[in-house]
Short mmCIF file of C-alpha atoms in Angstrom, two decimals:
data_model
loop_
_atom_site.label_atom_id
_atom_site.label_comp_id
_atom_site.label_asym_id
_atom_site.label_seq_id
_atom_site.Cartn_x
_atom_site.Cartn_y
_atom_site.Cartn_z
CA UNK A 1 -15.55 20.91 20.36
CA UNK A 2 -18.49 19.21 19.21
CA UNK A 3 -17.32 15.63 17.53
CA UNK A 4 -18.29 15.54 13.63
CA UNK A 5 -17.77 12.58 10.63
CA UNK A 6 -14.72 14.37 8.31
CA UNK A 7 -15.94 15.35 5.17
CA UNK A 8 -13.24 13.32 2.98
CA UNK A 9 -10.36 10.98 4.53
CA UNK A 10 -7.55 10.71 2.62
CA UNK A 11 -5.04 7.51 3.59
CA UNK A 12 -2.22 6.53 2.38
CA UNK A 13 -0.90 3.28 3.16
CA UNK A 14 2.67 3.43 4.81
CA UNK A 15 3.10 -0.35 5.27
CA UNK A 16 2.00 -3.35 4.24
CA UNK A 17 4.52 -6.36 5.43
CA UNK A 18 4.12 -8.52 8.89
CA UNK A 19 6.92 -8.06 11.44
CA UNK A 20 9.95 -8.92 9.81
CA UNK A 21 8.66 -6.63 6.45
CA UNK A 22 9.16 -7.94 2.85
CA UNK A 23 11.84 -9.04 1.86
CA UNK A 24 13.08 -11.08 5.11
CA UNK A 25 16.62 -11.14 5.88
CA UNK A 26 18.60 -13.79 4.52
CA UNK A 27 15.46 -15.18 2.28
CA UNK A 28 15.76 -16.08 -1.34
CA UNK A 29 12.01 -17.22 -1.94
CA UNK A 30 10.48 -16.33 -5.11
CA UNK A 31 8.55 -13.11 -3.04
CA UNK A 32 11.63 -11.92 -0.98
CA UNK A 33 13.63 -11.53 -4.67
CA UNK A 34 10.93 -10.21 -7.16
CA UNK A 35 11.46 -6.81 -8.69
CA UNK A 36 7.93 -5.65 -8.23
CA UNK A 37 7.51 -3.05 -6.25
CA UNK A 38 4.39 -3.97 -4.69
CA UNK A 39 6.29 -7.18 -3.10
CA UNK A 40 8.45 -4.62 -1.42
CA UNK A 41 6.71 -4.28 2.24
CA UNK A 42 7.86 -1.75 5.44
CA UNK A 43 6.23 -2.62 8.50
CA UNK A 44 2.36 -2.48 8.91
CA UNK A 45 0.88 1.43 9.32
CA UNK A 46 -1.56 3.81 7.78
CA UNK A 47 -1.37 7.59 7.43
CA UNK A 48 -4.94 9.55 7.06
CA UNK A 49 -4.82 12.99 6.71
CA UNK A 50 -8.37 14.62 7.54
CA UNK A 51 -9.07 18.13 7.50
CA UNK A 52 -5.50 19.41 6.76
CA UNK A 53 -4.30 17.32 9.86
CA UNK A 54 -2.04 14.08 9.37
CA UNK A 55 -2.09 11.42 11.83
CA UNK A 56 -0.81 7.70 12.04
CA UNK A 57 -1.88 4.32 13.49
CA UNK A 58 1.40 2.82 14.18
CA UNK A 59 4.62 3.53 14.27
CA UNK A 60 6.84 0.84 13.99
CA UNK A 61 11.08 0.08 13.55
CA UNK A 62 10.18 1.59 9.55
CA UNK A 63 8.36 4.96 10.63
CA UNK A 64 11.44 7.49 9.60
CA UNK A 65 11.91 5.41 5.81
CA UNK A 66 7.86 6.17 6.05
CA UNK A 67 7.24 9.98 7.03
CA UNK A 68 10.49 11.08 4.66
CA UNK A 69 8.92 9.13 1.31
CA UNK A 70 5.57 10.35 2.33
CA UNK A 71 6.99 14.26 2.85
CA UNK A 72 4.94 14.48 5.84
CA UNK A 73 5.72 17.78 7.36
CA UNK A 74 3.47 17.84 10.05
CA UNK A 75 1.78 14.82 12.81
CA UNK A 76 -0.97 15.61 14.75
CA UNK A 77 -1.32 12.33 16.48
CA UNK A 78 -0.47 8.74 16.33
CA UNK A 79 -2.76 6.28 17.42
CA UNK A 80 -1.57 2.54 18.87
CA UNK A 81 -3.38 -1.17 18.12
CA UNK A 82 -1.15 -2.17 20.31
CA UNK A 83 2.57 -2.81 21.89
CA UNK A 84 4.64 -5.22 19.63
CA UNK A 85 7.67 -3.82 18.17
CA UNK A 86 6.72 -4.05 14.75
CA UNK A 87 4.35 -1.31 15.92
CA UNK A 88 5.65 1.00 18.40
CA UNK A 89 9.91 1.43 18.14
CA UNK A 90 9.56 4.16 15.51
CA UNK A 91 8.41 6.54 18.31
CA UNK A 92 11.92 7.77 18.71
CA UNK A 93 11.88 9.24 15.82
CA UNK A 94 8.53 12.05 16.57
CA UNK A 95 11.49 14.42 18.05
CA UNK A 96 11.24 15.82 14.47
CA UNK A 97 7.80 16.78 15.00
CA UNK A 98 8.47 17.56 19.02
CA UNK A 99 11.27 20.65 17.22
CA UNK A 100 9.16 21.65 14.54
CA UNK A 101 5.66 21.90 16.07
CA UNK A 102 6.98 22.92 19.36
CA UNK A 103 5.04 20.62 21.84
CA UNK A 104 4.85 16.92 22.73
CA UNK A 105 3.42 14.23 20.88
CA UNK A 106 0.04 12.65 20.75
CA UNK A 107 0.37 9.08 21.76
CA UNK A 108 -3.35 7.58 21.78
CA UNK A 109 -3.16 3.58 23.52
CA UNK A 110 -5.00 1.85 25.53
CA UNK A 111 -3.36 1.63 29.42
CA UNK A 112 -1.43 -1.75 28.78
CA UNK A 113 0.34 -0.26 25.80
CA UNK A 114 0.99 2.96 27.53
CA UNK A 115 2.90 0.68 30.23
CA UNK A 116 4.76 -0.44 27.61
CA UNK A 117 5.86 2.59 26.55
CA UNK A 118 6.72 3.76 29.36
CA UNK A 119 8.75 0.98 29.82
CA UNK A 120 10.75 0.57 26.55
CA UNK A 121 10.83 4.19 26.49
CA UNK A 122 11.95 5.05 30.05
CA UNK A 123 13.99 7.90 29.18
CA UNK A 124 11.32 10.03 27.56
CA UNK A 125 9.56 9.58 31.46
CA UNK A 126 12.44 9.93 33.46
CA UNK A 127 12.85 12.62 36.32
CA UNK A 128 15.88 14.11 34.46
CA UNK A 129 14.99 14.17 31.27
CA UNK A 130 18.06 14.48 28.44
CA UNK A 131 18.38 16.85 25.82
CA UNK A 132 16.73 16.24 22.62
CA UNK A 133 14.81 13.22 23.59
CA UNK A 134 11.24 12.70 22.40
CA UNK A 135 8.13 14.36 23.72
CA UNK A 136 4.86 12.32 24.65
CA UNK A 137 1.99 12.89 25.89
CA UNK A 138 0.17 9.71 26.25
CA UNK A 139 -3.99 9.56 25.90
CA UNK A 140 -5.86 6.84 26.97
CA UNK A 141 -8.07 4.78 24.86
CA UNK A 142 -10.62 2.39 25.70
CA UNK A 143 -14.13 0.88 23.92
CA UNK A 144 -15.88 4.43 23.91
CA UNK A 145 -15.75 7.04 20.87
CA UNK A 146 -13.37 9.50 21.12
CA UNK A 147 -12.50 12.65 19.03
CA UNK A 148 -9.37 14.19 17.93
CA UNK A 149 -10.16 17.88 16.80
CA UNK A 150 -13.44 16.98 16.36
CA UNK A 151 -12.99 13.84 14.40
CA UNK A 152 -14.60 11.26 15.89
CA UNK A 153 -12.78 7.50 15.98
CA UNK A 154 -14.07 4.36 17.04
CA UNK A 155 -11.71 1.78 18.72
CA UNK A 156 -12.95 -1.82 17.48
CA UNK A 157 -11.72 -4.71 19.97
CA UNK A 158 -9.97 -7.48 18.63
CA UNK A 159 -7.83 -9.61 19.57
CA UNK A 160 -3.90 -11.11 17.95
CA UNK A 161 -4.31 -14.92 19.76
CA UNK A 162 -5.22 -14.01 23.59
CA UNK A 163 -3.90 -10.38 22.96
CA UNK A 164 -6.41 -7.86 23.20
CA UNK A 165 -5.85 -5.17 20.36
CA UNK A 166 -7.81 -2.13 19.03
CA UNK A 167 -8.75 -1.92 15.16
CA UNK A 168 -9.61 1.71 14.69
CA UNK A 169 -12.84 3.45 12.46
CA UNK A 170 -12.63 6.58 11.26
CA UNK A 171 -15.74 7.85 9.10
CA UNK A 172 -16.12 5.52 6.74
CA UNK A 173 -12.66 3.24 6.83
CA UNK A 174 -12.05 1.13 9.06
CA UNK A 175 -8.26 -0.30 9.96
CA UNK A 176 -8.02 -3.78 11.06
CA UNK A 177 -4.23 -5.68 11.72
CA UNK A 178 -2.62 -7.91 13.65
CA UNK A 179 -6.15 -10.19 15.12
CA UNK A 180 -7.53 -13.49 14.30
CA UNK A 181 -10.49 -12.79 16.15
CA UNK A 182 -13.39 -9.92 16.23
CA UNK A 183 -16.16 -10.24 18.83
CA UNK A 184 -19.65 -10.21 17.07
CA UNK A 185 -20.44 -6.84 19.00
CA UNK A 186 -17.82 -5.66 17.60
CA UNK A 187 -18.09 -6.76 14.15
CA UNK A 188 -21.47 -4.71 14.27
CA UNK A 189 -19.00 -1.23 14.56
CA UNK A 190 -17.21 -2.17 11.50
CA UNK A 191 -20.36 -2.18 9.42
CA UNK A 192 -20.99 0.40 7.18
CA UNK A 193 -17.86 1.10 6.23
CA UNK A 194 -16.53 1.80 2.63
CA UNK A 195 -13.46 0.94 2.89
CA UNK A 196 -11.75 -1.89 5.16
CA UNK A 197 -8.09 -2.35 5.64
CA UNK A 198 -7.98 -6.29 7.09
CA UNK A 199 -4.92 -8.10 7.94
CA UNK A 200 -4.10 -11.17 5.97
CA UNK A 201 -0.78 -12.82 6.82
CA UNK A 202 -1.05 -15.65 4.31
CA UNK A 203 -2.98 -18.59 2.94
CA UNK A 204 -2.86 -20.95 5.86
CA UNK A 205 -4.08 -20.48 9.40
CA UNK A 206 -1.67 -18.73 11.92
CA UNK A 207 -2.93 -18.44 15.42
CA UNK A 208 -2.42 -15.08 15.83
CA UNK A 209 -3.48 -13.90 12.39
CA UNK A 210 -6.15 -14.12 10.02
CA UNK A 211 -5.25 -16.22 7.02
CA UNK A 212 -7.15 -15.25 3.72
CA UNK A 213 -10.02 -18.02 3.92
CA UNK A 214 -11.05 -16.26 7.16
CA UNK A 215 -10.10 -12.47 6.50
CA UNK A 216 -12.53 -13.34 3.40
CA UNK A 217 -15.19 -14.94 5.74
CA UNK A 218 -14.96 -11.09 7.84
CA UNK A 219 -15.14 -8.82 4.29
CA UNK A 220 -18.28 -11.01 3.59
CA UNK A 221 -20.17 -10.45 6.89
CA UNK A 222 -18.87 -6.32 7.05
CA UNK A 223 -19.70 -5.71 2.88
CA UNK A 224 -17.50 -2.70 2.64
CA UNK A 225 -17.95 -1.13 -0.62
CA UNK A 226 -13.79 -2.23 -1.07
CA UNK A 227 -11.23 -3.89 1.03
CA UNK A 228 -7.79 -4.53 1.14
CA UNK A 229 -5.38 -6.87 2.79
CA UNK A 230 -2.40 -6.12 4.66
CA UNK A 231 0.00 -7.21 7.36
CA UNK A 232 1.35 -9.58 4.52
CA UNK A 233 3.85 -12.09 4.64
CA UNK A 234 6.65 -13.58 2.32
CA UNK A 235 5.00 -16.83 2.68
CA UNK A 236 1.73 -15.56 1.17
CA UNK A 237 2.61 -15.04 -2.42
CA UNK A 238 3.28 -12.41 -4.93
CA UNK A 239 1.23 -9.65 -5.21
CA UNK A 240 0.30 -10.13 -8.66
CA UNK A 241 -0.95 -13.74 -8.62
CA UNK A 242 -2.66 -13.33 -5.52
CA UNK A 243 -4.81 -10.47 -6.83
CA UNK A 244 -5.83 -12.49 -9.87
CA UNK A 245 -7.13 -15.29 -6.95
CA UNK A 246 -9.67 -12.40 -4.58
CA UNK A 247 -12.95 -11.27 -5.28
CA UNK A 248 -13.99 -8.37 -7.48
CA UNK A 249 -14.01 -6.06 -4.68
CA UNK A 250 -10.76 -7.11 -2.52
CA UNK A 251 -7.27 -6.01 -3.54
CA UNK A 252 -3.99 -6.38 -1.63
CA UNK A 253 -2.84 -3.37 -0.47
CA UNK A 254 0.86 -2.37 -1.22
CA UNK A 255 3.27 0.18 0.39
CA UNK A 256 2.08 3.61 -1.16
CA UNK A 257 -1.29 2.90 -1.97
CA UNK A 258 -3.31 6.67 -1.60
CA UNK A 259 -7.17 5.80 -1.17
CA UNK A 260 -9.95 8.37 -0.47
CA UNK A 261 -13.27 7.98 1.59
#
C-alpha cells in the first residue's frame, strides 16, 4: 500500500504524569493533594485514532485504567519511545485485544527495546507458550519513515541523558517525551508541525529531562501552530498557575485532553 498523510488525526491524551504519575505515593505537597482534576496524572501516553484505526505510543504500568476510560474497543498498534517501565509494563494487558481481534499485537520499537521485551516479557517468547498469555508481534523501527496501513510515521531521535529514544510524527503532530536532547537534524523533522506534544518535567534542569526554560527554547525553534507539555511532575506546579506563566500558544496538557490535526 502506497504510504499517504491521514486526512484528520484525532489524539487523545492518555497520560500526562512522569514515572511515578501524579499524585506520588506518600506525598502531601500542595500538587499531590489538589482537587483539580487536571493535577491528576497516569503515566505518560497518547492515543491517535486515524482513519477509524486506534493506536498508542506507550503503554505503561497505567494502560488498562487508560483503554477502559477511553472505551477503546479496538488497537491496531502500539508504538514504543523506548524501554523504561513507566512505558512498556502495560503490555500485559493487549490479551484483550489478542481475544477480541483474533491475532497478535503490533509492537513497533526499535531493536534495543525489543530486547527488552523480550526479556521482561519472556513468557510471551517462550517455546511453550501458556494459555492466555499475550500475543506480539514485534516490528522494528529505526530513523527511516515507515507506514502503518498506509499512514506514514516519522521516528525523531532523541535522546533521555545518554539514552537514545524515538519521538514519533504523525501528519502534522508530533510526540516528544522523556529527552533532554534533540539533534539539530532532527529538530529539522519536527518542523512543520501543528501540533507538538513536548515533555516538560518541571521548572529546574533534570539531566534526563527537559525543564520548561529549555522545552520553551525547542517550541520556539519548531513554531508549531500549538504545543503542549507533558511528562509532568509533582514538583512542577499546579496546572492552573502554571498555565497563567506559558506563552499564548503553549498549554499543559492534562489526562483526557482530545485534540484534532
Amino acid at each position: 500500500m502506497t504510504p499517504k498523510e491521514p486526512s484528520k488525526i484525532f489524539a487523545t491524551v492518555l497520560g500526562t504524569g512522569t514515572s511515578q504519575g501524579v499524585p506520588v505515593v506518600a506525598c502531601n505537597c500542595d500538587v499531590c493533594t489538589s482537587e483539580d482534576p487536571r493535577d491528576k496524572r497516569l503515566r505518560s501516553s497518547l492515543l491517535l485514532t486515524i482513519n477509524g484505526q486506534n493506536m498508542v505510543i506507550d503503554a505503561g504500568p497505567d494502560f488498562r485504567q487508560q483503554m477502559l476510560r477511553e472505551k477503546v474497543g479496538s488497537l491496531r498498534a502500539i508504538l514504543l519511545t523506548h524501554e523504561h517501565v513507566d512505558h512498556i509494563f502495560g503490555l500485559d494487558d493487549i490479551r484483550s485485544y489478542n481475544w477480541i481481534q483474533k491475532n497478535p499485537m503490533e509492537i513497533y520499537a526499535e531493536k534495543r527495546v525489543q530486547e527488552a521485551i523480550r526479556r521482561i516479557f519472556n513468557y510471551v517468547f517462550a517455546e511453550y507458550k501458556y494459555p492466555g498469555i499475550p500475543k506480539m508481534h514485534l516490528r522494528n523501527v529505526d530513523d527511516r519513515v515507515f507506514a502503518i496501513d498506509g499512514v506514514e510515521i516519522t521516528p525523531i531521535r532523541c535522546y533521555h541523558h545518554k539514552l537514545p529514544v524515538y519521538g514519533y510524527r504523525i501528519g502534522d503532530l508530533t510526540y516528544i517525551t522523556d529527552t533532554n536532547s534533540i539533534p539539530d537534524e532532527e529538530i529539522e523533522k519536527i518542523k512543520g508541525s501543528k501540533i507538538l506534544i513536548i515533555n516538560t518535567l518541571r521548572k529546574e534542569q533534570h539531566i534526563s529531562h527537559f525543564n520548561l526554560e529549555e522545552a520553551l527554547a525547542v517550541i520556539e525553534e519548531v513554531q508549531p501552530e500549538k504545543a503542549y507539555l507533558t511528562h509532568i511532575s509533582h514538583a512542577f506546579g499546579l496546572h492552573a498557575q502554571i498555565e497563567n506563566e506559558l506563552p499564548e500558544n503553549v498549554f499543559m496538557a492534562y489526562d483526557g485532553l482530545k485534540l484534532e490535526v
